[in-house]
PDB file of C-alpha atoms in Angstrom:
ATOM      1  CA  UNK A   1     -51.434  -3.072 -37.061  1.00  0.00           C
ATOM      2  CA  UNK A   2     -54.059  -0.971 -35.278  1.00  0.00           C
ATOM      3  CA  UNK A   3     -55.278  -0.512 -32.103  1.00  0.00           C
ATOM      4  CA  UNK A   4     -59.001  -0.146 -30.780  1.00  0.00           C
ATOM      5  CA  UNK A   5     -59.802   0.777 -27.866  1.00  0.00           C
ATOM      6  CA  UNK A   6     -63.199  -0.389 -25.801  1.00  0.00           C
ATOM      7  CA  UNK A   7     -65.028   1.471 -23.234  1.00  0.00           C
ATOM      8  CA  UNK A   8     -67.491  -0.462 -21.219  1.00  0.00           C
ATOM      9  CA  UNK A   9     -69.639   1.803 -18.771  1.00  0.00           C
ATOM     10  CA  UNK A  10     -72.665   0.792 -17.100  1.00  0.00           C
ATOM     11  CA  UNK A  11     -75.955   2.322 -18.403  1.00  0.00           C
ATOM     12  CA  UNK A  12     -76.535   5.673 -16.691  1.00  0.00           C
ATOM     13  CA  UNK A  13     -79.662   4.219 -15.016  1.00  0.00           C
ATOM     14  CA  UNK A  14     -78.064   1.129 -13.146  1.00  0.00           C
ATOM     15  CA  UNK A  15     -76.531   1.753  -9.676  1.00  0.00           C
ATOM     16  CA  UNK A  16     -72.787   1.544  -9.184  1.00  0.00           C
ATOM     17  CA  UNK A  17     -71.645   0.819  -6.205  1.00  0.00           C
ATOM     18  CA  UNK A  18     -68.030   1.103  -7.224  1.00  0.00           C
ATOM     19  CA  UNK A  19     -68.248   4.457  -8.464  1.00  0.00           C
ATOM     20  CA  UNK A  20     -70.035   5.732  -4.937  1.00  0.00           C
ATOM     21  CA  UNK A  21     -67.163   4.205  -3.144  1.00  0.00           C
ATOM     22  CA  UNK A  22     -65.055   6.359  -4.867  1.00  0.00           C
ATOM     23  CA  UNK A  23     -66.737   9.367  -4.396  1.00  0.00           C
ATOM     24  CA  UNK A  24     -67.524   8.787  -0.793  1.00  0.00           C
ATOM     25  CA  UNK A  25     -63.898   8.540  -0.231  1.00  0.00           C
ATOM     26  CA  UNK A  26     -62.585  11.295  -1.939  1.00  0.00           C
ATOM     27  CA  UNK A  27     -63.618  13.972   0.921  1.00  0.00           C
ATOM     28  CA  UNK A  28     -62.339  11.554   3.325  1.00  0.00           C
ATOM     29  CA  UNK A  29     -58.900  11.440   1.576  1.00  0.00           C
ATOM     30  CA  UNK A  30     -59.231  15.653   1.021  1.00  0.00           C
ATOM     31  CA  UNK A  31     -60.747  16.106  -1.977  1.00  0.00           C
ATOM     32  CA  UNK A  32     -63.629  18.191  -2.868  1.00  0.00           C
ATOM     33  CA  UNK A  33     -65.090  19.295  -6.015  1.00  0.00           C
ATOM     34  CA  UNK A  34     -65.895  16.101  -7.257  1.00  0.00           C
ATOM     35  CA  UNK A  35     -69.926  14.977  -7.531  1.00  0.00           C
ATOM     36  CA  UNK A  36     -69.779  11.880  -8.921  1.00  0.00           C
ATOM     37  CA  UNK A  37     -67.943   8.919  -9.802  1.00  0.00           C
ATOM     38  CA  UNK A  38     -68.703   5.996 -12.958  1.00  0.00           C
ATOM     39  CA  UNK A  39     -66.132   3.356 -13.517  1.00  0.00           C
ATOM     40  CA  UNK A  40     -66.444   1.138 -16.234  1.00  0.00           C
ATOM     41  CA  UNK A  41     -64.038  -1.470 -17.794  1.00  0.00           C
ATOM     42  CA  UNK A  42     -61.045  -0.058 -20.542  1.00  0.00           C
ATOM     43  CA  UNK A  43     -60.044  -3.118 -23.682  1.00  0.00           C
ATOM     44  CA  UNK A  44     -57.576  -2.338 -25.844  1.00  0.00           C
ATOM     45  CA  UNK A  45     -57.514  -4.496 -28.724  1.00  0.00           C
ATOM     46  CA  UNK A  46     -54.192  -4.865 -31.196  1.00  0.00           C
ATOM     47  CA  UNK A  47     -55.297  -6.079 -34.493  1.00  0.00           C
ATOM     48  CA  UNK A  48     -53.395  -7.578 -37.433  1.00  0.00           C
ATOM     49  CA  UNK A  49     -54.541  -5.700 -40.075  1.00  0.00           C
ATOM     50  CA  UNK A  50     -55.831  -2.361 -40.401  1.00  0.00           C
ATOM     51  CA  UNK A  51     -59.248  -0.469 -38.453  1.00  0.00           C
ATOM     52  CA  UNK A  52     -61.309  -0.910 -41.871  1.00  0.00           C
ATOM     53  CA  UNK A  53     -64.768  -1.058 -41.747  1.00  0.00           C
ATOM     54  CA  UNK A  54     -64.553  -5.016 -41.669  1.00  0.00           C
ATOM     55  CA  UNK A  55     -62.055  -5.012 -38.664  1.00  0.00           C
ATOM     56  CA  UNK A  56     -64.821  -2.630 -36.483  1.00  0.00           C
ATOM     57  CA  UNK A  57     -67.728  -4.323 -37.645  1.00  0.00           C
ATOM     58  CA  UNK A  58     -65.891  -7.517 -36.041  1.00  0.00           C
ATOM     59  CA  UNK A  59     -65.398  -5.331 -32.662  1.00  0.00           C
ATOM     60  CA  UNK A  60     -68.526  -4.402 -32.693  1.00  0.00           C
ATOM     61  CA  UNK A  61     -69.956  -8.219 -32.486  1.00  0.00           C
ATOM     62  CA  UNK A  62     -66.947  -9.028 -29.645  1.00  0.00           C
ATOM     63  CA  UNK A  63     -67.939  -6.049 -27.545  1.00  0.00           C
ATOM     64  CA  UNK A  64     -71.498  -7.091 -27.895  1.00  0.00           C
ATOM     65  CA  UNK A  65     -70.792 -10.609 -27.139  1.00  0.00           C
ATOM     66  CA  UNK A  66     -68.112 -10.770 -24.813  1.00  0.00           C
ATOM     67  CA  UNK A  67     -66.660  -7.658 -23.505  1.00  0.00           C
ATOM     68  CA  UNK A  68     -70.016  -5.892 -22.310  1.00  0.00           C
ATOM     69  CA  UNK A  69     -73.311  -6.859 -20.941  1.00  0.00           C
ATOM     70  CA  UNK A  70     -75.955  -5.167 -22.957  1.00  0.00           C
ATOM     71  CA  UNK A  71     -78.106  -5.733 -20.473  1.00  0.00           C
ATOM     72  CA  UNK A  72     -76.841  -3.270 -18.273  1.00  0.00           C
ATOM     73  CA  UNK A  73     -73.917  -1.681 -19.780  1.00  0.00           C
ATOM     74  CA  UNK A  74     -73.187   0.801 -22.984  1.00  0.00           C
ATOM     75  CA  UNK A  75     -70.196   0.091 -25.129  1.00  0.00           C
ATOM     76  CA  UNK A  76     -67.867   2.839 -27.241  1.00  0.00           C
ATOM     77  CA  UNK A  77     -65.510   1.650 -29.966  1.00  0.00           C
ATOM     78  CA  UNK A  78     -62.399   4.029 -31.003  1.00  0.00           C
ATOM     79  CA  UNK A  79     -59.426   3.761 -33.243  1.00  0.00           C
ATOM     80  CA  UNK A  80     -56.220   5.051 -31.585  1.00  0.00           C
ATOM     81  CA  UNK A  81     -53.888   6.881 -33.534  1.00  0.00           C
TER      82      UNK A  81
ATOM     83  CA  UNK B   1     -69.528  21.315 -14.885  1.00  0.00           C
ATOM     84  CA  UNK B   2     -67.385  19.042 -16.460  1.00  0.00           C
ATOM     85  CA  UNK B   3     -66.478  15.245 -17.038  1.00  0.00           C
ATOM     86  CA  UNK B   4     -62.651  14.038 -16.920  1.00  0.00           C
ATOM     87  CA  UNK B   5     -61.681  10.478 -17.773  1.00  0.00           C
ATOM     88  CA  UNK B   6     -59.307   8.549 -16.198  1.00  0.00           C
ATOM     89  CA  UNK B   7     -57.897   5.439 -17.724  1.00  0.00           C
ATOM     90  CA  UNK B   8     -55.789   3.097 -15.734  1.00  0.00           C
ATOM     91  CA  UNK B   9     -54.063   0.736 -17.723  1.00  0.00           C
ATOM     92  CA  UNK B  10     -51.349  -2.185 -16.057  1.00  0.00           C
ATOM     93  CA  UNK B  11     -47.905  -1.336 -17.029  1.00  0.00           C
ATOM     94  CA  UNK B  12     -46.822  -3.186 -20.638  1.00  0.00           C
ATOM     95  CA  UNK B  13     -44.183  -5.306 -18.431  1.00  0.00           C
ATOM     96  CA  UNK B  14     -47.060  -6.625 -15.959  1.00  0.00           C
ATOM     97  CA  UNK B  15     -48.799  -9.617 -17.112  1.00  0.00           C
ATOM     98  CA  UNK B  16     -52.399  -8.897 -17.415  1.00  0.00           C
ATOM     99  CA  UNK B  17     -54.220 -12.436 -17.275  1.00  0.00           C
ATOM    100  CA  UNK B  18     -57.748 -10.952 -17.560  1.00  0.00           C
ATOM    101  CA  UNK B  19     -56.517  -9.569 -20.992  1.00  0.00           C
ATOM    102  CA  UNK B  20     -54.860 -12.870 -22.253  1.00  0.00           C
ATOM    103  CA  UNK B  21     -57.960 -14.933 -20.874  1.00  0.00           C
ATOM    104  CA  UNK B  22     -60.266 -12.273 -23.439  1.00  0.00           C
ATOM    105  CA  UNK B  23     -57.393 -12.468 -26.348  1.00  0.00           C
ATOM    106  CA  UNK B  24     -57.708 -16.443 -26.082  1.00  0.00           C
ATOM    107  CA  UNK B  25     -61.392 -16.801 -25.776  1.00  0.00           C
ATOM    108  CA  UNK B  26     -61.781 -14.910 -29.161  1.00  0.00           C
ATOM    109  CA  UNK B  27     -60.957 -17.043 -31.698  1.00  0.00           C
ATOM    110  CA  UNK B  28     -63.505 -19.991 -29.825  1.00  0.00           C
ATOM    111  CA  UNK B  29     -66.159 -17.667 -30.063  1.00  0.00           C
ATOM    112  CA  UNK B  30     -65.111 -17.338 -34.040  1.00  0.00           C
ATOM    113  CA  UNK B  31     -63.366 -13.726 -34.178  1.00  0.00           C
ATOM    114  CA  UNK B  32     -59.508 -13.615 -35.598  1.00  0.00           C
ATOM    115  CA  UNK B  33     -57.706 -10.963 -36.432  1.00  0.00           C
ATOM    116  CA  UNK B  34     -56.934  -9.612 -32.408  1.00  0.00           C
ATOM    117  CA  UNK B  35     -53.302 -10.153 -31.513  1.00  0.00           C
ATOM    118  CA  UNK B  36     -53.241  -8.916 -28.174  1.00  0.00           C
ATOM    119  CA  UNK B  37     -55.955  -7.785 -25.268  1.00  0.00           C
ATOM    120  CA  UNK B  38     -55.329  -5.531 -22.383  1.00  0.00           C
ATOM    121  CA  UNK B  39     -58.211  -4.870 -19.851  1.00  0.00           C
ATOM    122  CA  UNK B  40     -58.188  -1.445 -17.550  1.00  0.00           C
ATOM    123  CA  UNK B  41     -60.411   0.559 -16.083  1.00  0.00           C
ATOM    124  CA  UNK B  42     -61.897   3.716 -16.395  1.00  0.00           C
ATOM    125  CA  UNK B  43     -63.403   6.102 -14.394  1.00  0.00           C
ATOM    126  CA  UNK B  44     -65.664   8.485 -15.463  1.00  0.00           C
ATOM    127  CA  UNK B  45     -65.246  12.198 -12.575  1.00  0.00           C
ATOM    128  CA  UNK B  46     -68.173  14.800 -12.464  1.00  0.00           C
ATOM    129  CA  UNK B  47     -66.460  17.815 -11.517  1.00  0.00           C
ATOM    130  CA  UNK B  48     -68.813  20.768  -9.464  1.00  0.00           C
ATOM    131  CA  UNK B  49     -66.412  23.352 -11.818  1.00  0.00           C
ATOM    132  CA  UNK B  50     -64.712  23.659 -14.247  1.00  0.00           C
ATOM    133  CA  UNK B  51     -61.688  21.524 -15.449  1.00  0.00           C
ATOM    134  CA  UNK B  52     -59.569  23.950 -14.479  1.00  0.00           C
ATOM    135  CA  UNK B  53     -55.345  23.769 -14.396  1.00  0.00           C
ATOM    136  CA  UNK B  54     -56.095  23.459 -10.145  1.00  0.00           C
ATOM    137  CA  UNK B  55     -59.122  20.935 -11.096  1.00  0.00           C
ATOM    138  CA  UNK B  56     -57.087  18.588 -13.246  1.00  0.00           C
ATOM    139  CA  UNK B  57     -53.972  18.995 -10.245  1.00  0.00           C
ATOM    140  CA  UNK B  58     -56.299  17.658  -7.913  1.00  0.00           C
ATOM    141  CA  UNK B  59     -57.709  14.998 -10.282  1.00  0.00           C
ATOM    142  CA  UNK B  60     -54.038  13.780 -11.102  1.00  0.00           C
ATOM    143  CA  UNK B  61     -53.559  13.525  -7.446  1.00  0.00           C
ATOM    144  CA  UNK B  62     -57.024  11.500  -6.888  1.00  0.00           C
ATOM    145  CA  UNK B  63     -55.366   9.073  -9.590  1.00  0.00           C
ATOM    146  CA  UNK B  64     -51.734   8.865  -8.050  1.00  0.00           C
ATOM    147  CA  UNK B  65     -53.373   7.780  -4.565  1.00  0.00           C
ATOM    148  CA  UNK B  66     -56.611   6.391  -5.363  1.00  0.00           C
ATOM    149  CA  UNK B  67     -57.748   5.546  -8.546  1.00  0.00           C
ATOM    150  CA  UNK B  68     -54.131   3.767  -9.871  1.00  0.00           C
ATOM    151  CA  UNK B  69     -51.587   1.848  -7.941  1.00  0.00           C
ATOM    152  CA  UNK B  70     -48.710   3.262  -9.556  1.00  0.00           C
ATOM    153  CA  UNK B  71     -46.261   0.557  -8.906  1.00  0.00           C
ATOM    154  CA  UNK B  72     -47.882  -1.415 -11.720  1.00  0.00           C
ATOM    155  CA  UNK B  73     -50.373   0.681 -13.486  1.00  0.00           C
ATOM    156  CA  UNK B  74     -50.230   3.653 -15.595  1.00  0.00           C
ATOM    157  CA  UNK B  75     -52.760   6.243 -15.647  1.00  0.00           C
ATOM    158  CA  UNK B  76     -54.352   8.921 -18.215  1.00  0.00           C
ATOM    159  CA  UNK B  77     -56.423  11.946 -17.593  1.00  0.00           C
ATOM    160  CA  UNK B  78     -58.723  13.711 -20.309  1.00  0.00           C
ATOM    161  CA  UNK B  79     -61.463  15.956 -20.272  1.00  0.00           C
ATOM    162  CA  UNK B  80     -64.346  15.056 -22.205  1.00  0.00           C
ATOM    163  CA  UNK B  81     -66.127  17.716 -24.391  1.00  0.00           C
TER     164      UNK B  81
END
């Protein structure tokens, strides 16, 4: 058994609004230092078997097809130790 | 300047619907081979220095009363290369 982990981030050149919020709060809660803000969306996927090549190449085709938008948002795929 | 991740994950005791709605829509859409889903969020912080022992304090405490609720989710902070 493996796990996988999916990071969904919006592309660098679509607005998020979510992200902003964030950072325009964080001086009004006392924090500084911070310039800017993304958040994105955070699967993590048990499998049965092992992470073979098979096993990504089938996360791969989920994240394309159901856990990110290509449109508008970039997908990473790791294998957790 | 440098980027830290946070990843805020629901607790393994608290249901997380959103994943179980993902880990049952899988095998419709033809992929087996996931046991389980869990969905979280991640947030991607510019920081105007360096990620610094007093940076990463600060970003810890960001998490504890912003970024997490910490009665049912965990959180994890790493600086990216």
């Amino acid at each position: 058994m493996a796990r996988v982990i999916v990071d969904v981030m919006l592309k660098p050149e679509i607005l998020d609004p979510q992200g902003q919020a964030i950072a325009g709060a964080l001086p009004r809660l006392g924090f500084s230092g911070v310039s800017a803000v993304r958040q994105g969306k955070r699967f993590e996927l048990e499998l049965d078997g092992p992470a073979d090549e098979a096993a990504l190449s089938d996360v791969r085709k989920m994240a394309e097809t159901l856990l990110a938008n290509t449109v508008i948002e970039d997908f990473s795929i790791k294998v957790e130790e």
